[in-house]
Amino acid sequence: MTIQLQLDKSSSEPWSKQLLQQSQNAISSGLWPAGMKLPSIRQLATRLEVSKFTVAELYERLAAQSLVVSRPGSGVYVAKSQPVALLSEAQAGQSLLADEVALMRQTLQRESAVIKPAAGWLTPEWLPTDAIRQAMREVARQGQSLTDYGPAQGNIALRRYLAEHLAKLNIPTEPQQILLTSSATHALDLCLRLYLKPGDAVLVDDPGFYNFFAMLRLYHLKVVPLPRCKDGPDLQAMTTLLQTEKPRAYITNSVLSNPVGTCVSPQKAFAVLELLKEHQCLLIEDDIYADFELHSSLRYSSLTGLRSGIYLGSLSKTISADLRVGYIVASPEQIASLTDLKLITGSSSSQTVERIVYQILTGGAYRRHLESLRKKLQDAMSQVSRQFVKRGFRPWHQPDGGYLLWLMLPAGVSAKKLTELLERQHIILAPGSHFSLQQDADNFMRVNVTQCLNAKLWPALDTALAMIAVTQQRDKPLYLAKSDDK
């Protein structure tokens, strides 16, 4: 079989890249079937009028991707590889943690046809792609190594930047009080490992972030759901739970809480801190949505000065879900212990990623990006809220910033059933049961408003709601009026 490869030698795109893309497409489409023998390096170089080095590089890169195999003395053949299963199709049912990560598996799908209101992050078009590319080029030009381990606590320039940034949030700190991690999840993981042991009780906001629940169960910790009000935790419930359950820690989002989008009020924050101090319960404050707030809000750590408690943050939400950097802020003694644990369990974090993120933050465009992003998110929140309200949904709270909306469903509509119906239309929802252990959880769902701007969502939602209404009407019991007529 003759292979068809063509070079546009007038193009600025490298020849090797043109050949690689064409070859990948030919293999993935089946045009080059498994087992097919490819021309020798000399033959293909002569046919394309390129150097043998260009063809050799092509075959090496295809082999590195397991698309071809080289058989000494015989030639190069298209590999007989099995297609990689989609995350949603993987045999997750065999895992003991399958239920914990089911929503994450679904939202990590990469098919362009799938609409994902359930996703917890912004899609690429909302993030500073050009600034990322520019920062990568700048870091590549710098003299520092791109292949060596980074410092134990993370890049010092980025830690200095974060110390200055936190001071603006009334959280005074020094670079030596900051530990960089690969993500906020990694940061929380280190805290759970260091401060808690199996069987310990932990307070978590309810509704709250589903991965908090999952991580606690992973470490055999007792999840103690704490009802969340619009101005913070329910103080009466908190008092009772501190007395009866004796939790060792309290994990919370103080600002733009996931999934409800609320911030703790000053009055409630003072009361919470007093209760935690009285019962010797460690505060772990997760503030990964800090850059989304429209107006400055209070943090627990701004009141304690980090004398008690631990503060976690992340730069992934507003820059890149791929270039992930999280951090822990605590006392020097706590940071020393957490740094040792980081080294034991995962060595150092990526210095190259940290340098790229630092370059973005200080490159001049990040502030403008945030201003534009906040405005776009306001518009999206308003537009999407109106669409849901028209269909009988009610926002439990109208967030002052961010992109997450906690919705109460129309009367009689089950979040689980609605999720099942829309999944058939390649639309992924996040039902309330992922975020709450309360009895009415099935009456709620969380949506990412940036993922609800696809016009295809609304007709599909209308159809699903109509189907549920028909089912309700069909299942409605018939009451026959009694008559005295004989």
XYZ file of C-alpha atoms in Angstrom:
486
model
C 0.000 0.000 0.000
C 1.371 3.425 -0.962
C 1.293 5.955 1.835
C 0.160 9.475 1.041
C 2.215 12.191 2.725
C 2.503 15.688 1.331
C 4.718 18.560 2.400
C 3.919 22.230 2.027
C 7.490 23.463 1.791
C 6.356 27.077 1.563
C 4.724 26.850 5.000
C 6.444 28.196 8.122
C 5.371 25.041 9.963
C 8.326 22.644 10.362
C 8.376 19.720 7.919
C 8.733 17.215 10.754
C 5.578 18.572 12.390
C 3.601 18.386 9.132
C 4.642 14.779 8.609
C 3.887 13.822 12.204
C 0.348 15.256 12.122
C -0.455 13.569 8.799
C 0.901 10.244 10.043
C -1.045 10.433 13.315
C -4.258 11.163 11.407
C -3.635 8.304 8.963
C -3.131 5.818 11.808
C -6.038 7.012 13.965
C -8.431 6.977 10.991
C -7.390 3.475 9.929
C -6.000 4.681 6.613
C -2.781 3.024 7.719
C -4.090 -0.200 9.285
C -2.405 -2.081 12.102
C 0.440 -4.239 10.832
C 1.039 -2.170 7.703
C 4.713 -1.872 6.778
C 5.974 1.676 6.244
C 8.640 2.654 3.670
C 12.263 2.558 4.755
C 13.846 5.807 5.887
C 15.808 6.049 2.622
C 12.754 5.345 0.442
C 10.495 7.885 2.153
C 13.233 10.538 2.255
C 13.772 10.120 -1.502
C 10.035 10.233 -2.248
C 9.476 13.388 -0.183
C 12.792 14.991 -1.169
C 13.840 15.548 2.427
C 16.809 14.424 4.478
C 16.953 10.983 6.022
C 17.208 12.700 9.425
C 13.722 14.204 8.951
C 12.184 10.787 8.282
C 14.183 9.158 11.083
C 12.846 11.785 13.501
C 9.298 11.116 12.266
C 9.577 7.378 12.911
C 11.175 7.951 16.325
C 8.348 10.237 17.422
C 5.686 7.817 16.176
C 7.431 4.985 18.034
C 7.591 7.101 21.212
C 3.802 7.465 20.981
C 3.451 3.671 20.489
C 1.902 4.257 17.060
C 4.568 2.253 15.206
C 7.026 -0.482 16.115
C 10.474 -1.045 14.639
C 11.513 -4.611 13.915
C 15.291 -4.903 13.392
C 16.100 -6.380 10.017
C 12.488 -6.152 8.875
C 11.289 -2.527 9.002
C 8.793 -0.188 10.639
C 5.162 -1.275 11.106
C 1.952 0.368 12.307
C 1.407 -0.866 15.866
C -1.423 -3.242 16.743
C -2.543 -1.126 19.684
C -5.922 -1.121 21.376
C -7.799 2.193 21.503
C -7.577 3.947 24.839
C -10.913 3.920 26.653
C -12.529 7.185 27.586
C -12.396 8.038 31.268
C -16.130 7.638 31.486
C -15.859 4.161 29.967
C -13.012 2.882 32.144
C -13.775 -0.017 34.445
C -14.199 2.251 37.432
C -16.798 -0.010 38.974
C -14.019 -2.312 40.152
C -12.528 0.454 42.300
C -13.550 0.945 45.926
C -13.342 4.687 45.284
C -15.471 4.664 42.130
C -18.406 6.481 43.682
C -16.129 9.148 45.150
C -14.590 10.087 41.792
C -17.526 9.381 39.451
C -18.317 13.065 38.870
C -14.667 13.942 38.359
C -14.253 11.149 35.798
C -17.231 12.398 33.835
C -16.196 16.042 33.807
C -12.666 15.166 32.685
C -13.997 13.872 29.372
C -12.513 15.725 26.429
C -15.160 15.197 23.727
C -16.131 18.561 22.267
C -19.760 17.426 21.915
C -20.188 17.000 25.682
C -21.639 19.948 27.627
C -20.433 19.981 31.239
C -22.340 22.243 33.653
C -20.950 19.887 36.329
C -17.323 20.893 35.745
C -15.567 22.728 38.553
C -13.131 24.728 36.435
C -13.056 27.277 33.633
C -12.557 26.131 30.049
C -9.471 27.316 28.082
C -11.209 30.221 26.358
C -11.773 31.853 29.774
C -8.080 31.632 30.747
C -4.968 33.633 29.681
C -3.621 31.286 27.004
C -1.506 33.944 25.271
C 0.067 35.017 28.563
C 0.834 31.371 29.360
C 2.621 30.869 26.032
C 4.587 34.075 26.487
C 5.583 33.068 30.027
C 6.711 29.646 28.804
C 8.927 31.249 26.164
C 10.401 33.616 28.722
C 11.158 30.832 31.208
C 12.736 28.744 28.437
C 15.080 31.653 27.624
C 16.227 32.026 31.214
C 19.434 30.398 32.349
C 17.956 28.246 35.109
C 17.717 24.501 34.655
C 14.546 22.998 33.229
C 15.522 19.498 34.363
C 16.575 19.752 38.014
C 14.647 19.368 41.266
C 13.282 22.547 42.784
C 13.794 23.800 46.355
C 11.931 21.936 49.078
C 9.517 24.776 49.906
C 9.087 25.835 46.294
C 10.272 28.746 44.176
C 11.332 31.622 46.427
C 10.269 34.375 44.003
C 6.729 32.974 43.859
C 6.612 32.646 47.653
C 7.647 36.293 48.021
C 4.903 37.299 45.592
C 2.320 35.304 47.549
C 3.426 36.900 50.839
C 2.836 40.364 49.330
C -0.516 39.248 47.894
C -1.683 37.792 51.226
C -0.765 41.006 53.027
C -3.406 42.747 50.871
C -5.933 40.251 52.269
C -4.860 41.216 55.808
C -2.975 37.959 56.256
C 0.575 39.070 57.173
C 3.104 36.359 56.447
C 6.678 35.730 55.365
C 7.997 33.576 52.488
C 9.340 31.041 54.992
C 5.742 30.504 56.182
C 4.636 29.394 52.714
C 4.982 25.897 51.233
C 4.257 25.445 47.527
C 2.470 22.260 46.471
C 1.311 20.765 43.198
C -2.307 21.820 43.909
C -4.660 22.819 46.702
C -5.754 19.166 46.856
C -2.111 18.181 47.419
C -1.915 20.834 50.149
C -4.973 19.436 51.926
C -3.629 15.904 51.538
C -0.425 16.865 53.365
C -2.427 18.468 56.201
C -4.665 15.437 56.631
C -1.655 13.100 56.713
C 0.211 15.187 59.289
C -2.494 16.242 61.720
C -5.113 13.485 61.682
C -5.241 9.753 62.197
C -7.837 7.111 61.198
C -11.018 7.421 63.234
C -10.667 11.153 63.951
C -13.824 13.202 63.364
C -13.671 16.179 60.983
C -16.249 18.922 60.488
C -17.067 19.737 56.854
C -19.539 22.294 55.531
C -22.737 20.773 54.145
C -23.329 21.595 51.329
C -19.588 21.365 50.731
C -16.977 20.384 48.177
C -17.379 16.699 47.303
C -13.631 16.061 47.203
C -13.374 17.047 50.882
C -15.738 14.190 51.690
C -13.804 11.807 49.428
C -10.400 12.613 50.924
C -11.660 12.164 54.470
C -13.096 8.774 53.629
C -9.851 7.835 51.882
C -7.979 8.303 55.160
C -10.684 6.565 57.214
C -11.642 9.798 58.952
C -15.156 10.356 60.247
C -17.069 12.906 58.152
C -19.189 15.173 60.363
C -21.429 17.326 58.121
C -21.969 20.858 59.431
C -25.019 22.674 57.963
C -23.971 25.746 55.993
C -26.047 28.924 56.184
C -25.732 31.895 53.856
C -23.439 33.740 56.279
C -21.353 30.745 57.352
C -21.833 27.580 59.417
C -24.893 26.994 61.607
C -23.522 28.011 65.014
C -26.044 26.040 67.055
C -25.303 22.873 65.104
C -21.571 23.567 65.336
C -21.726 23.927 69.110
C -23.577 20.633 69.445
C -21.249 18.763 67.083
C -18.117 20.072 68.806
C -19.468 18.793 72.116
C -20.746 15.417 70.930
C -18.349 14.437 68.120
C -15.184 16.129 69.435
C -13.784 16.759 65.926
C -10.067 17.285 65.515
C -10.396 19.663 62.529
C -12.809 21.846 60.568
C -12.344 22.171 56.768
C -14.096 25.094 55.125
C -14.188 27.572 52.232
C -14.590 30.952 53.915
C -14.934 32.873 50.610
C -17.218 31.878 47.693
C -17.782 28.476 49.258
C -18.112 25.533 46.871
C -20.899 24.790 45.907
C -23.078 27.527 47.416
C -20.972 30.625 46.658
C -21.327 32.252 50.095
C -18.804 34.075 52.305
C -18.595 33.958 56.094
C -19.786 37.123 57.853
C -17.513 38.906 60.361
C -19.890 38.254 63.264
C -20.080 34.563 62.524
C -16.318 34.296 61.879
C -15.502 35.602 65.371
C -17.980 33.174 66.938
C -16.591 30.229 64.947
C -13.023 30.989 65.997
C -14.038 31.180 69.648
C -15.761 27.792 69.429
C -12.814 26.159 67.681
C -10.382 27.550 70.247
C -12.540 26.361 73.131
C -12.739 22.819 71.748
C -9.140 22.688 70.411
C -10.308 22.006 66.869
C -7.855 22.773 64.048
C -9.095 25.182 61.357
C -8.125 24.345 57.755
C -9.236 27.269 55.586
C -9.372 26.608 51.841
C -9.413 29.869 49.848
C -8.943 28.754 46.241
C -11.567 31.175 44.859
C -9.893 34.303 46.285
C -9.200 35.981 42.933
C -12.829 35.693 41.836
C -14.363 37.870 44.556
C -15.779 41.218 43.418
C -15.544 42.831 46.852
C -13.016 42.093 49.555
C -14.306 39.532 52.048
C -13.120 38.460 55.465
C -10.936 35.384 55.981
C -10.580 33.501 59.239
C -6.807 33.766 58.865
C -7.016 37.571 58.724
C -8.445 37.433 62.257
C -6.090 34.837 63.711
C -2.882 36.018 62.057
C -2.104 32.315 61.490
C -1.562 31.858 65.227
C -4.068 29.041 65.005
C -5.180 27.280 61.890
C -3.836 26.641 58.417
C -4.564 28.556 55.201
C -4.628 26.856 51.782
C -4.689 28.503 48.364
C -4.339 27.788 44.681
C -3.470 29.558 41.418
C -5.033 26.943 39.152
C -8.553 28.342 38.833
C -7.655 31.675 37.235
C -4.530 30.683 35.277
C -4.588 27.060 34.158
C -5.980 23.733 35.305
C -2.874 22.150 33.774
C -0.188 24.403 35.290
C -1.215 23.612 38.833
C 0.274 25.351 41.868
C -1.174 25.247 45.360
C 0.229 26.477 48.653
C -0.002 26.183 52.433
C 0.437 29.112 54.811
C 1.055 28.371 58.484
C 3.496 28.958 61.323
C 7.207 28.306 60.589
C 7.103 25.187 62.787
C 4.097 23.786 60.939
C 5.632 24.573 57.540
C 8.826 22.770 58.534
C 6.888 19.574 59.331
C 4.709 19.859 56.213
C 7.792 20.408 54.034
C 9.399 17.231 55.376
C 6.194 15.335 54.634
C 6.080 16.776 51.109
C 9.657 15.580 50.501
C 8.945 12.112 51.886
C 5.746 11.537 49.903
C 6.471 13.309 46.616
C 9.861 15.026 46.571
C 9.804 18.652 45.397
C 7.094 20.293 43.308
C 7.767 21.426 39.736
C 10.047 24.469 39.779
C 9.447 25.032 36.051
C 5.675 25.241 36.547
C 6.188 27.560 39.524
C 8.467 29.821 37.461
C 5.925 29.941 34.618
C 3.139 30.852 37.020
C 5.322 33.532 38.629
C 6.072 34.953 35.188
C 2.340 35.149 34.422
C 1.521 36.809 37.734
C 4.216 39.465 37.294
C 4.045 39.881 33.521
C 1.601 42.785 33.616
C -1.340 41.096 31.907
C -2.675 39.106 34.868
C -4.391 42.049 36.556
C -6.144 42.967 33.293
C -7.079 39.306 32.817
C -8.722 39.199 36.256
C -10.672 42.403 35.658
C -11.962 41.128 32.333
C -12.673 37.662 33.750
C -14.709 38.997 36.668
C -16.812 41.140 34.337
C -17.448 38.224 31.981
C -18.378 35.985 34.896
C -20.852 38.571 36.197
C -22.530 38.662 32.798
C -22.579 34.859 32.557
C -23.989 34.503 36.088
C -26.794 36.956 35.311
C -27.631 35.390 31.943
C -27.603 31.786 33.161
C -29.528 32.573 36.361
C -32.332 34.134 34.309
C -32.552 31.061 32.088
C -32.861 28.713 35.057
C -35.363 30.935 36.886
C -37.579 30.952 33.756
C -37.755 27.158 34.102
C -38.705 27.109 37.781
C -35.208 26.754 39.322
C -34.268 29.008 42.241
C -30.731 30.059 43.208
C -30.247 29.191 46.884
C -27.942 32.222 47.028
C -26.852 34.783 44.416
C -23.030 34.695 44.655
C -21.027 37.911 44.703
C -18.454 36.630 42.250
C -17.165 33.312 40.940
C -18.832 30.912 38.552
C -20.656 28.327 40.693
C -24.399 28.399 41.314
C -26.297 26.220 43.800
C -29.791 25.710 42.415
C -32.991 24.463 43.993
C -34.892 22.393 41.423
C -38.581 22.879 40.536
C -41.026 21.090 42.830
C -41.157 17.360 42.179
C -37.998 17.276 40.026
C -35.278 14.897 41.183
C -31.685 15.988 40.515
C -30.709 12.347 40.046
C -33.442 11.755 37.464
C -32.698 15.002 35.626
C -29.014 14.069 35.521
C -29.817 10.654 34.021
C -32.035 12.163 31.314
C -29.544 14.843 30.275
C -26.624 12.432 30.270
C -28.316 10.725 27.310
C -28.024 14.074 25.520
C -24.286 14.290 26.371
C -24.874 16.878 29.099
C -23.274 16.240 32.491
C -24.907 17.664 35.617
C -23.731 17.654 39.234
C -26.643 16.531 41.447
C -26.808 17.749 45.017
C -26.059 14.341 46.513
C -22.387 14.822 45.583
C -22.172 17.895 47.812
C -24.564 17.216 50.662
C -25.514 14.431 53.044
C -28.769 16.164 54.004
C -32.114 14.534 53.234
C -33.120 17.201 50.717
C -29.895 16.951 48.674
C -31.755 15.528 45.662
C -33.639 18.831 45.400
C -30.442 20.696 44.455
C -27.687 20.739 41.873
C -24.500 22.750 41.275
C -23.804 24.348 37.915
C -20.796 26.105 36.428
C -22.302 29.100 34.622
C -19.467 29.266 32.079
C -20.451 25.776 30.940
C -24.112 26.780 30.541
C -23.624 29.241 27.677
C -24.013 26.552 25.028
C -27.369 27.158 23.344
C -27.930 23.392 23.035
C -28.332 23.086 26.806
C -31.699 24.790 27.110
C -33.775 22.778 24.585
C -32.350 19.573 26.073
C -33.232 20.766 29.580
C -36.760 21.693 28.475
C -37.246 18.248 26.960
C -36.032 16.514 30.124
C -38.284 18.641 32.340
C -41.264 17.887 30.061
C -40.553 14.155 30.303
C -40.463 14.375 34.093
C -43.737 16.322 34.108
C -45.413 13.665 31.953
C -44.185 10.937 34.305
C -45.473 12.852 37.326
C -48.883 13.280 35.710
C -49.062 9.608 34.734
C -48.130 8.435 38.217
C -50.475 10.873 39.947
C -53.147 8.898 41.897
C -56.723 9.289 40.737
C -59.251 10.259 43.369
C -62.882 9.459 42.420
C -65.506 11.626 44.002
C -68.005 9.729 46.121
C -71.623 10.001 45.091
C -74.848 9.535 47.078
C -76.679 8.546 43.907
C -77.901 4.975 43.984
